[in-house]
PDB file of C-alpha atoms in Angstrom:
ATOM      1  CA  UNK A1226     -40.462  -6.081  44.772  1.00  0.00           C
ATOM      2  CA  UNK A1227     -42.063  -3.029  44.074  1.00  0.00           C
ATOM      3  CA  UNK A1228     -40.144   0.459  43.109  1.00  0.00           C
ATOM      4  CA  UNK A1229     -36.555   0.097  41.800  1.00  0.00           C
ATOM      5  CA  UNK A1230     -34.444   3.036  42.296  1.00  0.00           C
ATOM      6  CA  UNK A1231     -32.873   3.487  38.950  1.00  0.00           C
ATOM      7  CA  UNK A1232     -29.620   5.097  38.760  1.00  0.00           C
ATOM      8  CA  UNK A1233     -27.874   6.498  35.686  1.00  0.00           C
ATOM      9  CA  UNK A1234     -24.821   4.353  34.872  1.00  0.00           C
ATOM     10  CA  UNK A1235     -21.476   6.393  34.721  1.00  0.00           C
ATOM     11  CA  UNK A1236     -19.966   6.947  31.394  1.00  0.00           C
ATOM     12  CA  UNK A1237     -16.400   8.089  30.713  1.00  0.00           C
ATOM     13  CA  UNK A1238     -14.559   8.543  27.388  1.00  0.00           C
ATOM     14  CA  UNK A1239     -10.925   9.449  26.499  1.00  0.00           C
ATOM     15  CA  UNK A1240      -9.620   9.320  22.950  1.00  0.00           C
ATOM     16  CA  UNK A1241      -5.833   7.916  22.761  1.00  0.00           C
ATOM     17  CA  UNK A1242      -3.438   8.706  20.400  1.00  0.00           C
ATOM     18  CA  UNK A1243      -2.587   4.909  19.961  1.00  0.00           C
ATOM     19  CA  UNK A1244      -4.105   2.101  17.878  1.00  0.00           C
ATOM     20  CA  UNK A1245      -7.403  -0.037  19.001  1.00  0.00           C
ATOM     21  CA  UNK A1246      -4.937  -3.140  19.385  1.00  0.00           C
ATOM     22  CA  UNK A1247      -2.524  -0.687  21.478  1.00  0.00           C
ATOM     23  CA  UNK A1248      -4.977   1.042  23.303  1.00  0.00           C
ATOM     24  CA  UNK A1249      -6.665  -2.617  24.252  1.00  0.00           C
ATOM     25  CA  UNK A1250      -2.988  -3.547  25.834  1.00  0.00           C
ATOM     26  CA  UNK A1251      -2.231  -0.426  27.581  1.00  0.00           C
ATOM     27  CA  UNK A1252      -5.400  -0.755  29.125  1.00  0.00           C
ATOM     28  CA  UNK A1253      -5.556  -4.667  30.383  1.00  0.00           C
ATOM     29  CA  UNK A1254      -2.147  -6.195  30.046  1.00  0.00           C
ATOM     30  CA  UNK A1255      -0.429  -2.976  31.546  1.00  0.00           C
ATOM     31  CA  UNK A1256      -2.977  -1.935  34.029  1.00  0.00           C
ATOM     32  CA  UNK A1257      -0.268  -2.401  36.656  1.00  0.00           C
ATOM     33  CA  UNK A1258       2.093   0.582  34.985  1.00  0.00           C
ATOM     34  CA  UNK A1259      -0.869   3.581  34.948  1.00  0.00           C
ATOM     35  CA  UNK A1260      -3.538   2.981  37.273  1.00  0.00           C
ATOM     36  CA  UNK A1261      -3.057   5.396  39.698  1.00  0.00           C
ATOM     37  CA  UNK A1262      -3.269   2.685  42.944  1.00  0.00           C
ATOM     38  CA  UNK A1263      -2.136   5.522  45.316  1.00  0.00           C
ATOM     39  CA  UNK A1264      -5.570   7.081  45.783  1.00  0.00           C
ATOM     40  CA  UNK A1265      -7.756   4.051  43.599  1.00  0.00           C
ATOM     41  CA  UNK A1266      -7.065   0.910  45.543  1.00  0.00           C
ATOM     42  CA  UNK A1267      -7.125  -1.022  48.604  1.00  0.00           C
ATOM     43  CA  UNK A1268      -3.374  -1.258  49.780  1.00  0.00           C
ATOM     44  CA  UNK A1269      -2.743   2.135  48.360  1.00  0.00           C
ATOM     45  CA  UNK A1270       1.346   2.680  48.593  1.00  0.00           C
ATOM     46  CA  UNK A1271       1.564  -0.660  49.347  1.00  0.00           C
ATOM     47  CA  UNK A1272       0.809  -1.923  46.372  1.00  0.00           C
ATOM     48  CA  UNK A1273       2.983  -3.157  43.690  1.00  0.00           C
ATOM     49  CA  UNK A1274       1.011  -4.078  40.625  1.00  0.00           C
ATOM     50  CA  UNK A1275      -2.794  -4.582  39.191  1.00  0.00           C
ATOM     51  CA  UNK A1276      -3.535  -7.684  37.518  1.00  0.00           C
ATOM     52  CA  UNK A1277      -6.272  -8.023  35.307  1.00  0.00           C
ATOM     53  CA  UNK A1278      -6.508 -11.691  33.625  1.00  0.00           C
ATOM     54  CA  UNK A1279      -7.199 -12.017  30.090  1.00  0.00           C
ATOM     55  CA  UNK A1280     -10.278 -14.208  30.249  1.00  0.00           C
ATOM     56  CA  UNK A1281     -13.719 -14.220  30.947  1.00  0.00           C
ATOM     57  CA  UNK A1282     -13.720 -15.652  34.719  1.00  0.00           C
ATOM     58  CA  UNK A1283     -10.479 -14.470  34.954  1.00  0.00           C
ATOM     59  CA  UNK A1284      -9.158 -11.702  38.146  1.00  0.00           C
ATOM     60  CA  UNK A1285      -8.949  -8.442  38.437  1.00  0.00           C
ATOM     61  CA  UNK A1286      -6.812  -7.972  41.195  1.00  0.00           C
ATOM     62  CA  UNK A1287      -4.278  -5.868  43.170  1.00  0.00           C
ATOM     63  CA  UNK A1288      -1.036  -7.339  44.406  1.00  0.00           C
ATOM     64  CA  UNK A1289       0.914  -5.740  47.534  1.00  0.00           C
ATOM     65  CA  UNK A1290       4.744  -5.746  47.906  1.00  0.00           C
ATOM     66  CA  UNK A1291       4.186  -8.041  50.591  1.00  0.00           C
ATOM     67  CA  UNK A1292       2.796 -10.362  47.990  1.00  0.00           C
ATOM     68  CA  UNK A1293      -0.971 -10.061  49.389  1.00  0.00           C
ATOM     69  CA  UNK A1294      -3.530  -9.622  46.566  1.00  0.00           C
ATOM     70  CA  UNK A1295      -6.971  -8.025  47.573  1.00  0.00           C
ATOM     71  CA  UNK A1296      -9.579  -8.752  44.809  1.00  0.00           C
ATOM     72  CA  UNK A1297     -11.629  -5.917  42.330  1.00  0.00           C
ATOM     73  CA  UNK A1298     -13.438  -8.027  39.883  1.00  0.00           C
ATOM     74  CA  UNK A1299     -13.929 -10.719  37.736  1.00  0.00           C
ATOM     75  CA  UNK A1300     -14.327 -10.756  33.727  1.00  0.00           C
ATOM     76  CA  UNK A1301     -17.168 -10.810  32.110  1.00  0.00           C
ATOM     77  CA  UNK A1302     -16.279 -10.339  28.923  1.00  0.00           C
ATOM     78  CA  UNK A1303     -13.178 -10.560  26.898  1.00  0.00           C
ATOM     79  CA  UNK A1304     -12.911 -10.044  23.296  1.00  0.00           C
ATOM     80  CA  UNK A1305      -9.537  -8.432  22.183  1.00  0.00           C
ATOM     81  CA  UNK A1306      -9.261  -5.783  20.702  1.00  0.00           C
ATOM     82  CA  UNK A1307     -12.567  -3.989  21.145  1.00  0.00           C
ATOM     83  CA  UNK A1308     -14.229  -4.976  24.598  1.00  0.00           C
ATOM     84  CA  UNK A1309     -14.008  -5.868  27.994  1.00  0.00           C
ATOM     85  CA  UNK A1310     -16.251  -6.156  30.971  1.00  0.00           C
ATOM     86  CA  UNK A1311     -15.949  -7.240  34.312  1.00  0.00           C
ATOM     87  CA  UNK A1312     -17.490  -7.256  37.805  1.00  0.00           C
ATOM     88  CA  UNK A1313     -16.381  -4.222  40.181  1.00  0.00           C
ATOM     89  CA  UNK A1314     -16.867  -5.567  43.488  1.00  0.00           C
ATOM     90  CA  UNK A1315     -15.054  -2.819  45.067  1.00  0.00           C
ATOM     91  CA  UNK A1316     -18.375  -1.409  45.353  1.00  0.00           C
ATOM     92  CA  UNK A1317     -19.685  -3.988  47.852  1.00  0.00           C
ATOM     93  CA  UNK A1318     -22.947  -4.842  45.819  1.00  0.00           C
ATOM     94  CA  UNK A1319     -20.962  -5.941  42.797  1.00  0.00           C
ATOM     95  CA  UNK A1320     -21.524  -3.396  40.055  1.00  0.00           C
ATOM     96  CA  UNK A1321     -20.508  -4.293  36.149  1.00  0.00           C
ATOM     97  CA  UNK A1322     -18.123  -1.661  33.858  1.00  0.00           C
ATOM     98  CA  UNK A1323     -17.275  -2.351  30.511  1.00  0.00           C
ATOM     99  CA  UNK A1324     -15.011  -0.817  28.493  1.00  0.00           C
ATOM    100  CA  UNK A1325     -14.985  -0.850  24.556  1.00  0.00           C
ATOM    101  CA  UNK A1326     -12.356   0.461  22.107  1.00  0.00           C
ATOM    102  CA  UNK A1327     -13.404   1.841  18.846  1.00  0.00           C
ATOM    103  CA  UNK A1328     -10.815   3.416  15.916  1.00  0.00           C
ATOM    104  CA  UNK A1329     -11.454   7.173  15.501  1.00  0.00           C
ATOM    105  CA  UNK A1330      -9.268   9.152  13.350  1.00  0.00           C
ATOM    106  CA  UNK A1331      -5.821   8.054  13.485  1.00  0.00           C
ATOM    107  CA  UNK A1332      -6.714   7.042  17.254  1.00  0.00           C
ATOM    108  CA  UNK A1333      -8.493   5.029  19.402  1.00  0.00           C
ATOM    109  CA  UNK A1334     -11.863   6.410  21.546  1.00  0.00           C
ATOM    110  CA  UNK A1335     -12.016   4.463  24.872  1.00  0.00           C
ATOM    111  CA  UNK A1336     -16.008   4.134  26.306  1.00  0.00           C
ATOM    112  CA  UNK A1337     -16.021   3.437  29.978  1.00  0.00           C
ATOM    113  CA  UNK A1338     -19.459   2.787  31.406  1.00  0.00           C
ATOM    114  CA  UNK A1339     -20.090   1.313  34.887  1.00  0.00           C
ATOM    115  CA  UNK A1340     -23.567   0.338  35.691  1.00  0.00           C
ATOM    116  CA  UNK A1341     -25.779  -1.698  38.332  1.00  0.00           C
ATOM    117  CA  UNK A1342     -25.782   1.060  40.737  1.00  0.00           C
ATOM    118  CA  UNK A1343     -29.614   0.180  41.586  1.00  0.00           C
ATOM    119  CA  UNK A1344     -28.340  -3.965  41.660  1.00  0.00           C
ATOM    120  CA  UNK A1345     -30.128  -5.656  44.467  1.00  0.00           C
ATOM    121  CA  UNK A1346     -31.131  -8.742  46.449  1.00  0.00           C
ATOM    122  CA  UNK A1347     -29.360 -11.846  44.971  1.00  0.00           C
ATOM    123  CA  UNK A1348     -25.566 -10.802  45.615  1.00  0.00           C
ATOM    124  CA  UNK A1349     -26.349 -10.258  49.515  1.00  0.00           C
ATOM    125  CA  UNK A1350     -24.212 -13.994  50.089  1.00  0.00           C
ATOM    126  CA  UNK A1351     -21.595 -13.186  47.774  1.00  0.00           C
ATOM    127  CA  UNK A1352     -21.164  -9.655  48.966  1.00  0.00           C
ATOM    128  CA  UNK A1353     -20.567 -10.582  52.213  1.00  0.00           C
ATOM    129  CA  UNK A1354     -17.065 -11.898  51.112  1.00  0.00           C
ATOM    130  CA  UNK A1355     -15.837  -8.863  49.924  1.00  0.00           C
ATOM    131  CA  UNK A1356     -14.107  -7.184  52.535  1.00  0.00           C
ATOM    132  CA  UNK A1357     -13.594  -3.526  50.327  1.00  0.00           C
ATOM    133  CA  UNK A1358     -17.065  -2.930  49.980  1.00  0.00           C
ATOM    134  CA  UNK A1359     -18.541   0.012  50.204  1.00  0.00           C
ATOM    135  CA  UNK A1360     -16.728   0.783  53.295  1.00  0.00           C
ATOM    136  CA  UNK A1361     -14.209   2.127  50.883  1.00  0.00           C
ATOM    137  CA  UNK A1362     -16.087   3.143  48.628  1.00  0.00           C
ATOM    138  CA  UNK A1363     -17.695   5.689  50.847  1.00  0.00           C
ATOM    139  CA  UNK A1364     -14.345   7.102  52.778  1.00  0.00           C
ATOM    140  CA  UNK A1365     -13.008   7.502  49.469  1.00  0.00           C
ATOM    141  CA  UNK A1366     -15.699   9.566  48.317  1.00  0.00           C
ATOM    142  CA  UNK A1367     -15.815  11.357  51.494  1.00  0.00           C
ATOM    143  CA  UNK A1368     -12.201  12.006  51.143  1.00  0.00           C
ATOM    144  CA  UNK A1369     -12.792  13.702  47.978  1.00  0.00           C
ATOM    145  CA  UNK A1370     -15.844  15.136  48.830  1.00  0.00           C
ATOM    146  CA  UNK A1371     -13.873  16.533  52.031  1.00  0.00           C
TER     147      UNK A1371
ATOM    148  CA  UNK B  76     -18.312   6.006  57.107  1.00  0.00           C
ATOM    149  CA  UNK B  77     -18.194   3.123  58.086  1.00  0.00           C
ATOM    150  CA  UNK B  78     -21.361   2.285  57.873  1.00  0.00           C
ATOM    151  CA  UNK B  79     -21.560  -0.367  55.918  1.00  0.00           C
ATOM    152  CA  UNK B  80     -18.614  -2.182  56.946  1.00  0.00           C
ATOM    153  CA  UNK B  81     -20.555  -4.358  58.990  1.00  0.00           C
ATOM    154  CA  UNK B  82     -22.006  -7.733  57.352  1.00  0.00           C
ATOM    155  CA  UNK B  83     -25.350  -7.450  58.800  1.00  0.00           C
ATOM    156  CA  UNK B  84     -26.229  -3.806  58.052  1.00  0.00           C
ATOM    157  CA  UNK B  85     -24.928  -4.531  54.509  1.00  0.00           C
ATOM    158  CA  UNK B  86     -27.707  -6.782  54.454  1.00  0.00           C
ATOM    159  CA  UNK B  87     -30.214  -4.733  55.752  1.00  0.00           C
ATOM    160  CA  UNK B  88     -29.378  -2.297  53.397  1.00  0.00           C
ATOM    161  CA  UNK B  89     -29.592  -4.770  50.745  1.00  0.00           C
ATOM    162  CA  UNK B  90     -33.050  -5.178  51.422  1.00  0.00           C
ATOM    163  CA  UNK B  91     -33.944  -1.770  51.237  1.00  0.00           C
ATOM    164  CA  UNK B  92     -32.876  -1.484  47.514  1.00  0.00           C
ATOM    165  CA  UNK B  93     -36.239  -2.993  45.860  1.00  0.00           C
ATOM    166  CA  UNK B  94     -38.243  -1.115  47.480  1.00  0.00           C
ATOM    167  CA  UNK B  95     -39.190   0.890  51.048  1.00  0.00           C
ATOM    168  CA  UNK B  96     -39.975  -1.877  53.591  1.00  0.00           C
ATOM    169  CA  UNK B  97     -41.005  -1.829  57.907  1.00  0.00           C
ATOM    170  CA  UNK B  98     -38.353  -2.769  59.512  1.00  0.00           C
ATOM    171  CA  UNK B  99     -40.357  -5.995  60.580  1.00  0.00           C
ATOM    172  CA  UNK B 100     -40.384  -7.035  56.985  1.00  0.00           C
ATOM    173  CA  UNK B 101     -36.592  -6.554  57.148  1.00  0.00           C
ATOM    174  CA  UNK B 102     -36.267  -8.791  60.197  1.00  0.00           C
ATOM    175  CA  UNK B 103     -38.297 -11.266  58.725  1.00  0.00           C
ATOM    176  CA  UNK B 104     -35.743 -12.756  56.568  1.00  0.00           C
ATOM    177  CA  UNK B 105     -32.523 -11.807  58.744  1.00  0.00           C
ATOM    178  CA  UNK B 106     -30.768 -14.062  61.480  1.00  0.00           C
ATOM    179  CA  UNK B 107     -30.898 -11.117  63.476  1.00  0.00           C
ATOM    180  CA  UNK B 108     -33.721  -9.342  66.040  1.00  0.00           C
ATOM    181  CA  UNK B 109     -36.000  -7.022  65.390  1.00  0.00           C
ATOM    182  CA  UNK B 110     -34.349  -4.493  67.659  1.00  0.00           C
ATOM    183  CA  UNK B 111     -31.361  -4.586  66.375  1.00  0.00           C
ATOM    184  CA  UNK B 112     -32.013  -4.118  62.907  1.00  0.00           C
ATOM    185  CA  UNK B 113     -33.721  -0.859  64.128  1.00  0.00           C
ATOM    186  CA  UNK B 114     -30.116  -0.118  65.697  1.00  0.00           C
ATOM    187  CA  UNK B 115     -29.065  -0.899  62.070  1.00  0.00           C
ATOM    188  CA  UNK B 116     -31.295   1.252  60.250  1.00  0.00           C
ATOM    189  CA  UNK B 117     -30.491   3.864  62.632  1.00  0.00           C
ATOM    190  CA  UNK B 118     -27.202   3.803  61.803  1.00  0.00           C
ATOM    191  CA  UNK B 119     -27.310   3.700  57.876  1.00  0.00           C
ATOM    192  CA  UNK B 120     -29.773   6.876  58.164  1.00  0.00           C
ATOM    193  CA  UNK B 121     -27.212   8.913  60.094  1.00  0.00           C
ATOM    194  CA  UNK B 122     -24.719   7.983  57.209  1.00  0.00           C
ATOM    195  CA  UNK B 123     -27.320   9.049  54.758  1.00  0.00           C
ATOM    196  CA  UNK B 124     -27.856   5.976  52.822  1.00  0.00           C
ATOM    197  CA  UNK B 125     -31.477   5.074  54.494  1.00  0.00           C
ATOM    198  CA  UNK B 126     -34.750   7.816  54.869  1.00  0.00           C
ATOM    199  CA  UNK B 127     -37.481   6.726  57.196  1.00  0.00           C
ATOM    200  CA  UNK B 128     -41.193   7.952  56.882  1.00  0.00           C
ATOM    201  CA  UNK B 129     -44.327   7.523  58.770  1.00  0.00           C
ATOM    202  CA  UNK B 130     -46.943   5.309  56.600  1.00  0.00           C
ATOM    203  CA  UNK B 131     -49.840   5.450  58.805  1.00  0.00           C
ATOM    204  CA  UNK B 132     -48.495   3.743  62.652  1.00  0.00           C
ATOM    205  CA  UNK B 133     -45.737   1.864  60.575  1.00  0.00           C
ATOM    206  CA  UNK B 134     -42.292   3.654  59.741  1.00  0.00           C
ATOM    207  CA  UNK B 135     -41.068   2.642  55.984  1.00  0.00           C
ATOM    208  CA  UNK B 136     -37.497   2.701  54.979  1.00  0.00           C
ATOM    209  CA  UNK B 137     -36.046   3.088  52.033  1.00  0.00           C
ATOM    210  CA  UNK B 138     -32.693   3.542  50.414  1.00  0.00           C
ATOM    211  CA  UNK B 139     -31.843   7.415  50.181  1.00  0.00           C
ATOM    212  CA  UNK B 140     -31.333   8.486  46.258  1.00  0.00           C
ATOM    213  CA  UNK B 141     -29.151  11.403  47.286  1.00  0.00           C
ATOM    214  CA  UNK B 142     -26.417   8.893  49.270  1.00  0.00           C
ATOM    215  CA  UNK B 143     -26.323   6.222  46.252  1.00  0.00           C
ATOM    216  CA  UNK B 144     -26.436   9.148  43.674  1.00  0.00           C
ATOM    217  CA  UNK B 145     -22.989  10.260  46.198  1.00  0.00           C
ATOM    218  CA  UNK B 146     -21.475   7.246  45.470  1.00  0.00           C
ATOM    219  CA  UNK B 147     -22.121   7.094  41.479  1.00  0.00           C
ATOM    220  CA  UNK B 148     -20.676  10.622  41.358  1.00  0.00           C
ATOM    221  CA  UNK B 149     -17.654   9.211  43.354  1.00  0.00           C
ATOM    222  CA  UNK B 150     -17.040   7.021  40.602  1.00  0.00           C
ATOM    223  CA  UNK B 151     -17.340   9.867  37.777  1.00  0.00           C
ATOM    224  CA  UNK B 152     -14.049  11.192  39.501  1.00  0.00           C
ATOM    225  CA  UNK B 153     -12.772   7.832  39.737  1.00  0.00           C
ATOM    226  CA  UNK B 154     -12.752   6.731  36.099  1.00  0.00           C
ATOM    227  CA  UNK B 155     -12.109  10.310  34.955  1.00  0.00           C
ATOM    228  CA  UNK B 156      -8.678  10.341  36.876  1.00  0.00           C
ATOM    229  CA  UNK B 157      -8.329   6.756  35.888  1.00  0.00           C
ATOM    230  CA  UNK B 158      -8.618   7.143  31.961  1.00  0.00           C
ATOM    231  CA  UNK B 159      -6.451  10.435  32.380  1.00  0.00           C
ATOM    232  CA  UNK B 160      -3.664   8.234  33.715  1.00  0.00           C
ATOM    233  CA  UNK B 161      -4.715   5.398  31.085  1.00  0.00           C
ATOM    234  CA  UNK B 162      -4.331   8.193  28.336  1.00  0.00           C
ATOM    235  CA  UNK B 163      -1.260   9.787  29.585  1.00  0.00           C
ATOM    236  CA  UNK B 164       0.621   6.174  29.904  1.00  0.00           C
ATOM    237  CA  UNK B 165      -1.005   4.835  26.515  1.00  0.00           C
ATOM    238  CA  UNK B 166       0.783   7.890  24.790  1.00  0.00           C
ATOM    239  CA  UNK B 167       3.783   7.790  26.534  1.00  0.00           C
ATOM    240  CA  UNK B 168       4.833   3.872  25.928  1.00  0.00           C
ATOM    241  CA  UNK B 169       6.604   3.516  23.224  1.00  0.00           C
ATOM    242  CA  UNK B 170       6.804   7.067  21.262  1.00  0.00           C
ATOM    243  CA  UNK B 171      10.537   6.585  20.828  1.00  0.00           C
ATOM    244  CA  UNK B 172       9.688   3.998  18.452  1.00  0.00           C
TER     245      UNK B 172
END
């Protein structure tokens, strides 16, 4: 292997007016009441809830009304109240995001980065499985982009 | 789009991301002909994800910067609709209380 294309990780941040331990909640045992599945998931208005399973292996999943659930990720990390990371295969080449939760003021801030943009080789068999992939991904983006 | 919806070009395109390669190097390692890995490559350059130059009477290939950097600024949209919607339920739930 010679050059590696690095790319810049995306980082997001929003501050919430709620405590680290509610903020932590909100964002993994609720995940199903704000993520906004119309436009970011697979099933779109099909789909009833997001699960994301509190433990490191654990699923990150959506579930359809019709009680099919198309996969997003797996945990990598989970350590209530401050952090959590997990596999994004939604991107094809499984990328990684992690989220952390830190007190600030009478608040919480909220530190999303999502990295492995550049990730290569090894994942090709796995990859294969995931039938999202960058497919997508891309008509997404184009759809946005349009 | 829809270019890499397709198992095998995934995998060419895998290949691509450690470096620029010929596309014989490519075939090399794939269950699939040389020709039609070209048909591949031809496919994932038309979608932007893939440049080709000339290295002396080869052609490398490489992974376009431009159509990954696309789909990283995809995702900058993504989570910053995401966290708004994070944000605006996380202050919402339970204010009566």
């Amino acid at each position: 292997m010679t050059t590696q294309t690095s790319i810049e990780p995306v980082h997001r941040s929003v501050t919430v007016d709620r405590s680290v331990e509610d903020a932590f909640r909100v964002f993994t045992e609720e995940l199903g009441n704000w993520w906004p599945v119309e436009t970011h998931s697979i099933a779109k208005d099909a789909v009833e809830t997001v699960v994301m399973e509190g433990q490191v292996g654990g699923r990150l999943y959506e579930r359809t009304t019709g009680g099919e659930e198309h996969g997003w990720g797996r945990m990598l990390v989970w350590e209530p109240p401050r952090r959590v990371a997990f596999e994004w295969h939604i991107t094809g080449v499984p990328t990684e995001v992690e989220v952390r939760f830190t007190p600030a003021g009478q608040g919480t801030r909220v530190d999303l980065e999502h990295r492995g943009f550049e990730r290569v080789e090894n994942g090709a068999e796995r990859r294969d499985s995931y039938s999202s992939g960058w497919v997508t991904v891309l008509g997404r983006y184009a759809a946005a982009a349009a | 789009m829809a270019a890499l919806a397709d198992p095998t070009r995934r995998a060419v395109f895998e290949r691509l991301r450690g470096g620029p390669r010929p596309v014989g190097e490519i075939a090399r390692d794939l269950p699939v002909s040389r020709p039609a890995v070209s048909q591949h490559l031809r496919v994932l350059k038309d979608a932007g994800l893939v440049t080709e130059r000339r290295d002396g009477t080869r052609r490398l290939y490489r992974v376009d910067p431009n159509g990954v950097a696309a789909i990283r600024d995809y995702f900058d949209e993504f989570w910053n609709e995401a966290l708004a919607a994070f944000k605006a339920a996380a202050e919402s739930e339970g204010r009566e209380t």
